[in-house]
mmCIF file of C-alpha atoms in Angstrom:
data_model
loop_
_atom_site.group_PDB
_atom_site.id
_atom_site.type_symbol
_atom_site.label_atom_id
_atom_site.label_comp_id
_atom_site.label_asym_id
_atom_site.label_seq_id
_atom_site.Cartn_x
_atom_site.Cartn_y
_atom_site.Cartn_z
ATOM 1 C CA MET G 1 112.609 104.431 69.376
ATOM 2 C CA THR G 2 109.858 106.892 68.428
ATOM 3 C CA ASN G 3 108.215 107.085 71.846
ATOM 4 C CA PRO G 4 110.170 108.043 74.970
ATOM 5 C CA ILE G 5 110.647 105.220 77.442
ATOM 6 C CA GLU G 6 109.577 105.803 81.034
ATOM 7 C CA PHE G 7 111.753 104.575 83.883
ATOM 8 C CA GLY G 8 110.416 103.659 87.291
ATOM 9 C CA LEU G 9 111.459 102.116 90.573
ATOM 10 C CA ASP G 10 109.515 99.632 92.689
ATOM 11 C CA THR G 11 109.780 98.587 96.307
ATOM 12 C CA PHE G 12 107.796 96.226 98.489
ATOM 13 C CA GLY G 13 109.075 97.972 101.603
ATOM 14 C CA ASP G 14 111.383 95.065 102.411
ATOM 15 C CA VAL G 15 112.464 95.455 106.037
ATOM 16 C CA THR G 16 115.831 97.215 105.956
ATOM 17 C CA ALA G 17 118.916 96.264 107.960
ATOM 18 C CA ASN G 18 121.341 98.047 110.226
ATOM 19 C CA ALA G 19 125.078 97.962 109.519
ATOM 20 C CA ASP G 20 125.462 94.925 111.801
ATOM 21 C CA GLY G 21 122.761 93.032 109.883
ATOM 22 C CA THR G 22 120.033 93.341 112.513
ATOM 23 C CA PRO G 23 116.607 94.250 111.136
ATOM 24 C CA GLN G 24 115.256 97.739 111.458
ATOM 25 C CA SER G 25 111.694 98.272 112.648
ATOM 26 C CA HIS G 26 108.729 98.530 110.318
ATOM 27 C CA ALA G 27 108.494 102.207 111.288
ATOM 28 C CA GLU G 28 112.124 102.871 110.299
ATOM 29 C CA THR G 29 111.622 100.987 107.040
ATOM 30 C CA LEU G 30 108.548 103.051 106.168
ATOM 31 C CA ARG G 31 110.452 106.274 106.759
ATOM 32 C CA ASN G 32 113.261 104.904 104.610
ATOM 33 C CA VAL G 33 110.833 104.272 101.736
ATOM 34 C CA VAL G 34 109.759 107.913 101.780
ATOM 35 C CA ALA G 35 113.407 109.044 101.795
ATOM 36 C CA GLU G 36 114.144 106.713 98.862
ATOM 37 C CA ALA G 37 111.287 108.215 96.870
ATOM 38 C CA VAL G 38 112.625 111.723 97.498
ATOM 39 C CA VAL G 39 115.985 110.698 96.002
ATOM 40 C CA ALA G 40 114.194 109.079 93.059
ATOM 41 C CA ASP G 41 112.310 112.341 92.462
ATOM 42 C CA GLN G 42 115.512 114.371 92.595
ATOM 43 C CA THR G 43 117.605 112.134 90.348
ATOM 44 C CA GLY G 44 115.384 111.517 87.330
ATOM 45 C CA ALA G 45 113.076 108.517 87.816
ATOM 46 C CA ASP G 46 109.585 108.924 86.360
ATOM 47 C CA PHE G 47 107.666 106.688 88.759
ATOM 48 C CA ILE G 48 107.875 104.854 92.052
ATOM 49 C CA GLY G 49 105.691 101.846 92.838
ATOM 50 C CA ILE G 50 104.940 100.811 96.420
ATOM 51 C CA GLY G 51 103.968 97.180 97.001
ATOM 52 C CA GLU G 52 101.285 95.846 99.336
ATOM 53 C CA HIS G 53 101.990 92.910 101.645
ATOM 54 C CA HIS G 54 100.708 91.635 104.966
ATOM 55 C CA ARG G 55 103.666 89.750 106.431
ATOM 56 C CA ALA G 56 106.614 90.407 108.728
ATOM 57 C CA ASP G 57 109.351 90.812 106.099
ATOM 58 C CA PHE G 58 107.600 93.708 104.335
ATOM 59 C CA ALA G 59 106.624 96.949 106.057
ATOM 60 C CA VAL G 60 103.990 98.301 103.650
ATOM 61 C CA SER G 61 100.430 97.086 104.170
ATOM 62 C CA ALA G 62 98.725 100.448 103.468
ATOM 63 C CA PRO G 63 100.528 101.752 100.363
ATOM 64 C CA GLU G 64 98.287 104.756 99.748
ATOM 65 C CA ILE G 65 99.310 106.296 103.075
ATOM 66 C CA VAL G 66 102.978 105.878 102.207
ATOM 67 C CA MET G 67 102.263 107.307 98.764
ATOM 68 C CA ALA G 68 100.570 110.359 100.290
ATOM 69 C CA ALA G 69 103.670 110.996 102.416
ATOM 70 C CA ILE G 70 105.792 110.699 99.273
ATOM 71 C CA ALA G 71 103.511 113.067 97.355
ATOM 72 C CA ALA G 72 103.981 115.720 100.044
ATOM 73 C CA LYS G 73 107.781 115.572 99.690
ATOM 74 C CA THR G 74 108.154 115.276 95.904
ATOM 75 C CA THR G 75 107.235 117.459 92.958
ATOM 76 C CA ARG G 76 107.364 115.475 89.718
ATOM 77 C CA LEU G 77 107.559 111.757 90.544
ATOM 78 C CA ARG G 78 104.459 109.732 89.678
ATOM 79 C CA ILE G 79 103.387 107.463 92.523
ATOM 80 C CA GLY G 80 101.613 104.123 92.310
ATOM 81 C CA THR G 81 101.212 100.647 93.703
ATOM 82 C CA ALA G 82 103.210 97.566 92.794
ATOM 83 C CA VAL G 83 100.722 95.973 93.122
ATOM 84 C CA THR G 84 97.369 96.648 94.754
ATOM 85 C CA VAL G 85 96.048 93.249 95.854
ATOM 86 C CA LEU G 86 92.634 93.830 94.358
ATOM 87 C CA SER G 87 91.147 90.457 95.312
ATOM 88 C CA SER G 88 91.095 91.314 99.029
ATOM 89 C CA ASP G 89 90.255 95.010 98.670
ATOM 90 C CA ASP G 90 87.000 96.852 98.035
ATOM 91 C CA PRO G 91 86.954 98.511 94.601
ATOM 92 C CA VAL G 92 84.795 101.428 95.725
ATOM 93 C CA ARG G 93 87.033 102.309 98.668
ATOM 94 C CA LEU G 94 90.106 101.765 96.476
ATOM 95 C CA PHE G 95 88.735 104.228 93.925
ATOM 96 C CA GLN G 96 88.071 106.778 96.675
ATOM 97 C CA ARG G 97 91.563 106.440 98.122
ATOM 98 C CA PHE G 98 93.212 106.896 94.734
ATOM 99 C CA ALA G 99 90.970 109.770 93.704
ATOM 100 C CA THR G 100 91.983 111.464 96.957
ATOM 101 C CA LEU G 101 95.673 110.720 96.405
ATOM 102 C CA ASP G 102 95.468 111.925 92.810
ATOM 103 C CA ALA G 103 93.973 115.231 93.964
ATOM 104 C CA LEU G 104 96.602 115.762 96.662
ATOM 105 C CA SER G 105 99.470 114.886 94.301
ATOM 106 C CA ASP G 106 98.104 117.009 91.439
ATOM 107 C CA GLY G 107 97.465 114.084 89.106
ATOM 108 C CA ARG G 108 100.472 111.882 89.878
ATOM 109 C CA ALA G 109 98.678 108.770 91.192
ATOM 110 C CA GLU G 110 98.631 105.428 89.357
ATOM 111 C CA LEU G 111 97.278 101.984 90.189
ATOM 112 C CA ILE G 112 98.879 98.718 89.203
ATOM 113 C CA LEU G 113 96.292 96.037 89.879
ATOM 114 C CA GLY G 114 97.051 92.400 90.516
ATOM 115 C CA ARG G 115 96.377 89.268 92.477
ATOM 116 C CA GLY G 116 99.686 89.476 94.332
ATOM 117 C CA SER G 117 102.055 86.545 94.773
ATOM 118 C CA PHE G 118 101.188 86.093 98.464
ATOM 119 C CA THR G 119 97.843 85.114 99.970
ATOM 120 C CA GLU G 120 98.112 86.385 103.572
ATOM 121 C CA SER G 121 95.495 89.068 102.892
ATOM 122 C CA PHE G 122 92.780 86.473 102.206
ATOM 123 C CA PRO G 123 92.384 85.097 105.752
ATOM 124 C CA LEU G 124 93.310 88.481 107.249
ATOM 125 C CA PHE G 125 90.325 90.184 105.614
ATOM 126 C CA GLY G 126 87.993 87.206 105.676
ATOM 127 C CA PHE G 127 88.135 85.945 102.090
ATOM 128 C CA ALA G 128 88.185 82.282 101.110
ATOM 129 C CA MET G 129 90.890 80.951 98.802
ATOM 130 C CA ARG G 130 88.243 78.919 96.985
ATOM 131 C CA ASP G 131 86.937 82.261 95.667
ATOM 132 C CA TYR G 132 90.368 83.278 94.330
ATOM 133 C CA GLU G 133 89.270 83.554 90.693
ATOM 134 C CA VAL G 134 85.826 85.092 91.140
ATOM 135 C CA LEU G 135 87.088 87.715 93.605
ATOM 136 C CA PHE G 136 89.628 89.063 91.155
ATOM 137 C CA GLU G 137 87.359 88.878 88.112
ATOM 138 C CA GLU G 138 84.415 90.623 89.751
ATOM 139 C CA LYS G 139 86.444 93.285 91.527
ATOM 140 C CA LEU G 140 88.448 94.081 88.413
ATOM 141 C CA ASP G 141 85.226 94.427 86.465
ATOM 142 C CA LEU G 142 83.760 96.794 89.041
ATOM 143 C CA LEU G 143 86.899 98.906 89.390
ATOM 144 C CA THR G 144 87.336 99.372 85.643
ATOM 145 C CA ARG G 145 83.712 100.539 85.456
ATOM 146 C CA LEU G 146 84.379 103.016 88.265
ATOM 147 C CA LEU G 147 87.429 104.280 86.387
ATOM 148 C CA ARG G 148 85.387 104.716 83.228
ATOM 149 C CA ASP G 149 81.913 105.833 84.316
ATOM 150 C CA GLU G 150 80.556 108.382 86.775
ATOM 151 C CA LYS G 151 77.402 106.411 87.562
ATOM 152 C CA VAL G 152 77.871 102.661 87.827
ATOM 153 C CA ILE G 153 75.272 99.913 87.748
ATOM 154 C CA TRP G 154 76.851 96.637 88.840
ATOM 155 C CA HIS G 155 75.974 93.425 90.646
ATOM 156 C CA GLY G 156 77.921 90.303 91.515
ATOM 157 C CA ARG G 157 78.617 87.697 94.196
ATOM 158 C CA THR G 158 81.464 89.348 96.085
ATOM 159 C CA ARG G 159 79.974 92.626 97.362
ATOM 160 C CA ALA G 160 76.833 94.749 97.449
ATOM 161 C CA GLU G 161 75.502 95.896 94.101
ATOM 162 C CA LEU G 162 75.671 99.456 92.824
ATOM 163 C CA LYS G 163 72.498 101.034 91.475
ATOM 164 C CA GLY G 164 73.787 104.089 89.703
ATOM 165 C CA GLN G 165 75.548 105.687 92.676
ATOM 166 C CA VAL G 166 78.273 108.283 92.140
ATOM 167 C CA VAL G 167 81.499 107.619 94.047
ATOM 168 C CA TYR G 168 83.272 110.632 95.553
ATOM 169 C CA PRO G 169 85.610 112.459 95.344
ATOM 170 C CA ARG G 170 85.475 112.806 91.589
ATOM 171 C CA PRO G 171 88.935 112.925 90.001
ATOM 172 C CA GLU G 172 89.853 115.934 87.875
ATOM 173 C CA ARG G 173 91.093 113.613 85.138
ATOM 174 C CA PRO G 174 90.740 109.863 84.503
ATOM 175 C CA LEU G 175 92.775 107.813 86.962
ATOM 176 C CA LYS G 176 95.584 105.844 85.328
ATOM 177 C CA ALA G 177 95.597 102.107 85.994
ATOM 178 C CA TRP G 178 97.650 99.141 84.772
ATOM 179 C CA ILE G 179 97.080 95.432 85.222
ATOM 180 C CA GLY G 180 99.984 93.338 86.475
ATOM 181 C CA VAL G 181 100.586 90.152 84.484
ATOM 182 C CA GLY G 182 102.713 87.297 85.748
ATOM 183 C CA GLY G 183 102.837 85.324 82.524
ATOM 184 C CA SER G 184 99.677 83.600 81.311
ATOM 185 C CA PRO G 185 97.709 84.138 78.087
ATOM 186 C CA GLU G 186 94.508 84.541 80.122
ATOM 187 C CA SER G 187 96.004 87.458 82.035
ATOM 188 C CA VAL G 188 97.108 89.132 78.820
ATOM 189 C CA LEU G 189 93.654 88.844 77.297
ATOM 190 C CA ARG G 190 92.076 90.051 80.543
ATOM 191 C CA ALA G 191 94.099 93.266 80.292
ATOM 192 C CA VAL G 192 92.783 93.881 76.778
ATOM 193 C CA SER G 193 89.187 93.004 77.641
ATOM 194 C CA HIS G 194 89.226 95.588 80.446
ATOM 195 C CA GLY G 195 91.020 98.200 78.370
ATOM 196 C CA LEU G 196 94.140 98.430 80.536
ATOM 197 C CA PRO G 197 97.870 98.763 79.814
ATOM 198 C CA MET G 198 99.902 95.724 80.863
ATOM 199 C CA MET G 199 102.766 95.532 83.355
ATOM 200 C CA LEU G 200 104.788 92.316 83.001
ATOM 201 C CA ALA G 201 106.327 91.013 86.227
ATOM 202 C CA ILE G 202 109.503 89.332 84.957
ATOM 203 C CA ILE G 203 111.410 88.136 88.004
ATOM 204 C CA GLY G 204 113.444 85.292 86.531
ATOM 205 C CA GLY G 205 114.654 83.755 83.302
ATOM 206 C CA ASP G 206 115.332 85.301 79.921
ATOM 207 C CA PRO G 207 112.943 88.242 79.431
ATOM 208 C CA GLY G 208 112.641 87.186 75.795
ATOM 209 C CA ARG G 209 110.365 84.337 76.870
ATOM 210 C CA PHE G 210 107.659 86.970 77.410
ATOM 211 C CA LYS G 211 107.699 88.036 73.742
ATOM 212 C CA PRO G 212 104.761 85.733 72.866
ATOM 213 C CA TYR G 213 102.661 87.515 75.517
ATOM 214 C CA VAL G 214 103.623 90.890 74.070
ATOM 215 C CA ASP G 215 102.653 89.672 70.608
ATOM 216 C CA LEU G 216 99.360 88.286 71.933
ATOM 217 C CA TYR G 217 98.598 91.626 73.589
ATOM 218 C CA HIS G 218 99.103 93.512 70.320
ATOM 219 C CA GLN G 219 97.124 90.931 68.349
ATOM 220 C CA ALA G 220 94.212 91.148 70.769
ATOM 221 C CA TRP G 221 94.114 94.936 70.485
ATOM 222 C CA GLU G 222 94.259 94.620 66.700
ATOM 223 C CA GLN G 223 91.214 92.339 66.774
ATOM 224 C CA VAL G 224 89.392 94.894 68.906
ATOM 225 C CA GLY G 225 90.265 97.531 66.314
ATOM 226 C CA THR G 226 92.046 99.832 68.776
ATOM 227 C CA PRO G 227 95.727 100.791 69.014
ATOM 228 C CA SER G 228 97.601 98.925 71.721
ATOM 229 C CA LEU G 229 98.040 100.522 75.115
ATOM 230 C CA PRO G 230 101.510 100.694 76.711
ATOM 231 C CA ILE G 231 103.395 97.685 78.060
ATOM 232 C CA GLY G 232 105.793 97.857 80.985
ATOM 233 C CA VAL G 233 108.276 95.496 82.634
ATOM 234 C CA HIS G 234 109.004 95.117 86.359
ATOM 235 C CA SER G 235 112.226 93.270 87.270
ATOM 236 C CA PRO G 236 114.587 93.188 90.267
ATOM 237 C CA GLY G 237 118.076 94.615 90.398
ATOM 238 C CA HIS G 238 120.632 96.939 91.932
ATOM 239 C CA VAL G 239 123.070 99.496 90.545
ATOM 240 C CA GLY G 240 126.488 99.781 92.154
ATOM 241 C CA PRO G 241 129.700 101.647 91.318
ATOM 242 C CA THR G 242 131.138 98.503 89.697
ATOM 243 C CA ASP G 243 129.829 95.082 88.735
ATOM 244 C CA THR G 244 131.682 93.459 91.631
ATOM 245 C CA GLU G 245 130.454 95.935 94.238
ATOM 246 C CA ALA G 246 126.876 95.704 92.994
ATOM 247 C CA ARG G 247 126.899 91.924 93.301
ATOM 248 C CA GLU G 248 128.527 91.977 96.721
ATOM 249 C CA ARG G 249 126.023 94.520 98.035
ATOM 250 C CA PHE G 250 122.925 92.866 96.629
ATOM 251 C CA TRP G 251 123.664 89.181 97.201
ATOM 252 C CA PRO G 252 123.225 88.777 100.991
ATOM 253 C CA GLY G 253 119.813 90.459 101.176
ATOM 254 C CA TYR G 254 118.598 88.883 97.949
ATOM 255 C CA LYS G 255 119.563 85.411 99.180
ATOM 256 C CA ALA G 256 117.902 86.022 102.551
ATOM 257 C CA MET G 257 114.682 87.067 100.835
ATOM 258 C CA HIS G 258 114.774 84.173 98.362
ATOM 259 C CA ASP G 259 115.409 81.564 101.042
ATOM 260 C CA LEU G 260 112.779 82.941 103.423
ATOM 261 C CA ILE G 261 110.065 82.901 100.774
ATOM 262 C CA GLY G 262 111.358 79.682 99.265
ATOM 263 C CA GLY G 263 111.164 77.910 102.610
ATOM 264 C CA SER G 264 107.381 78.034 102.408
ATOM 265 C CA ARG G 265 107.249 77.224 98.696
ATOM 266 C CA GLY G 266 109.605 74.280 98.475
ATOM 267 C CA TRP G 267 112.491 76.088 96.797
ATOM 268 C CA ALA G 268 116.073 74.959 97.305
ATOM 269 C CA PRO G 269 118.366 77.506 99.004
ATOM 270 C CA LEU G 270 119.764 79.978 96.488
ATOM 271 C CA GLN G 271 123.336 79.308 95.394
ATOM 272 C CA ILE G 272 125.767 82.001 94.284
ATOM 273 C CA ARG G 273 126.123 80.340 90.877
ATOM 274 C CA ASP G 274 122.360 80.623 90.322
ATOM 275 C CA PHE G 275 122.470 84.288 91.321
ATOM 276 C CA GLU G 276 125.299 84.979 88.892
ATOM 277 C CA ARG G 277 123.605 83.043 86.096
ATOM 278 C CA GLU G 278 120.432 85.101 86.545
ATOM 279 C CA ILE G 279 122.493 88.289 86.281
ATOM 280 C CA GLU G 280 124.281 87.101 83.155
ATOM 281 C CA HIS G 281 121.371 85.503 81.304
ATOM 282 C CA GLY G 282 118.151 86.162 83.197
ATOM 283 C CA SER G 283 116.172 88.990 84.732
ATOM 284 C CA LEU G 284 118.413 90.309 87.510
ATOM 285 C CA TYR G 285 119.652 93.771 86.568
ATOM 286 C CA VAL G 286 122.680 93.929 88.863
ATOM 287 C CA GLY G 287 125.909 95.701 88.037
ATOM 288 C CA SER G 288 127.583 98.983 87.238
ATOM 289 C CA PRO G 289 125.518 101.732 85.579
ATOM 290 C CA GLU G 290 126.792 100.734 82.133
ATOM 291 C CA THR G 291 126.065 97.025 82.701
ATOM 292 C CA VAL G 292 122.539 97.664 83.956
ATOM 293 C CA ALA G 293 121.845 100.208 81.214
ATOM 294 C CA LYS G 294 122.880 97.765 78.482
ATOM 295 C CA LYS G 295 120.697 95.046 79.962
ATOM 296 C CA ILE G 296 117.657 97.329 80.264
ATOM 297 C CA ALA G 297 118.119 98.615 76.715
ATOM 298 C CA ALA G 298 118.307 95.046 75.418
ATOM 299 C CA THR G 299 115.062 94.133 77.200
ATOM 300 C CA VAL G 300 113.279 97.235 75.898
ATOM 301 C CA ARG G 301 114.363 96.439 72.358
ATOM 302 C CA LYS G 302 113.538 92.756 72.647
ATOM 303 C CA LEU G 303 110.022 93.274 73.985
ATOM 304 C CA GLY G 304 109.198 96.701 72.581
ATOM 305 C CA VAL G 305 107.965 98.027 75.921
ATOM 306 C CA GLN G 306 107.248 101.612 76.910
ATOM 307 C CA ARG G 307 108.252 101.455 80.577
ATOM 308 C CA PHE G 308 110.847 99.693 82.704
ATOM 309 C CA ASP G 309 110.520 99.558 86.515
ATOM 310 C CA LEU G 310 113.510 98.360 88.542
ATOM 311 C CA LYS G 311 112.491 96.590 91.757
ATOM 312 C CA TYR G 312 115.386 97.960 93.774
ATOM 313 C CA SER G 313 114.637 96.519 97.217
ATOM 314 C CA ALA G 314 115.241 92.840 97.871
ATOM 315 C CA GLY G 315 115.433 91.501 101.381
ATOM 316 C CA PRO G 316 117.253 93.134 104.311
ATOM 317 C CA GLN G 317 119.413 95.656 102.462
ATOM 318 C CA GLN G 318 121.026 98.616 104.239
ATOM 319 C CA PRO G 319 119.305 101.985 103.584
ATOM 320 C CA GLY G 320 122.529 103.564 102.322
ATOM 321 C CA VAL G 321 122.944 100.842 99.718
ATOM 322 C CA LEU G 322 119.400 101.392 98.467
ATOM 323 C CA LEU G 323 119.878 105.155 98.255
ATOM 324 C CA ASP G 324 123.159 104.770 96.353
ATOM 325 C CA GLY G 325 121.499 102.399 93.895
ATOM 326 C CA ILE G 326 118.581 104.772 93.319
ATOM 327 C CA GLU G 327 120.904 107.723 92.714
ATOM 328 C CA LEU G 328 123.004 105.782 90.205
ATOM 329 C CA TYR G 329 119.869 104.549 88.451
ATOM 330 C CA GLY G 330 118.517 108.083 88.076
ATOM 331 C CA THR G 331 121.684 109.972 87.268
ATOM 332 C CA LYS G 332 123.594 107.345 85.264
ATOM 333 C CA VAL G 333 121.462 104.438 84.062
ATOM 334 C CA ILE G 334 118.422 106.318 82.776
ATOM 335 C CA PRO G 335 120.429 108.783 80.624
ATOM 336 C CA MET G 336 122.549 105.909 79.269
ATOM 337 C CA VAL G 337 119.510 103.868 78.271
ATOM 338 C CA ARG G 338 117.889 106.856 76.607
ATOM 339 C CA ASP G 339 121.072 107.418 74.569
ATOM 340 C CA MET G 340 121.268 103.735 73.641
ATOM 341 C CA LEU G 341 117.676 103.741 72.409
ATOM 342 C CA ALA G 342 117.814 107.115 70.672
#
């Protein structure tokens, strides 16, 4: 590999559990997220992404505040969202919040923009689901103009027009933003049309099935006449001392999360055989450091990506388990993958 691969961690702030399995409070979970980021900073991860949700099983609804707390306690870790639900946010205020965070963190802020896989924010903030497409399209267009230009002239259906106003504070350097892609050609082409790097959310199945989207991304940039921007992958997993321990630690919380979400989406309850099959052949990166490192290296080679983010939280895990997994990822997995790809 000629370019160094970046390694990140993602969390949605899944509500953590006590040793007896009872849920911790949202407040405890938020403090845990900050502590997890500190360990990530100390052990070698390049980035941590904080998700945005508006439901009981996730504690983070205001990721930039959590990110500011992380910035104050870390020195090198880049900090971003995973993802910002752009459709129900205001692009101008979002730009201001990230410009502020970028200043306070000395240039470590990143946005990952997406629709999100949940829709609770739409009724919460007064948006209609019938406007799902136009909200994202218009707000993405406005935000990318704000990222690019100092004075923006813009008008649309979803918010007040801009007539050349300057939005403050002004960042010292261009803010870095990615677009999250769940797996459609339209999303891939949207990333290119807005001039953004692409983060692939691969949460199930063989990651190789996303190769056509990677190829399409490169082809679209080639047609534009510009070198491709980076591509990243976000996938769930957990690193344990051994394969057996990793599976035993991760399974109960992962099943609880899967079955809770699946109950509203018509999924069948998760079976242990499905969990194991996803580890062996799909996109669950669960196992010992060597097992996880080999799987990440294979995905990087297969797709030719420049970043891999491990979504380390999944359902009601215990804080100590999460911290152990982060430490093993930073101190063991990342160096192994770098050696494998060297």
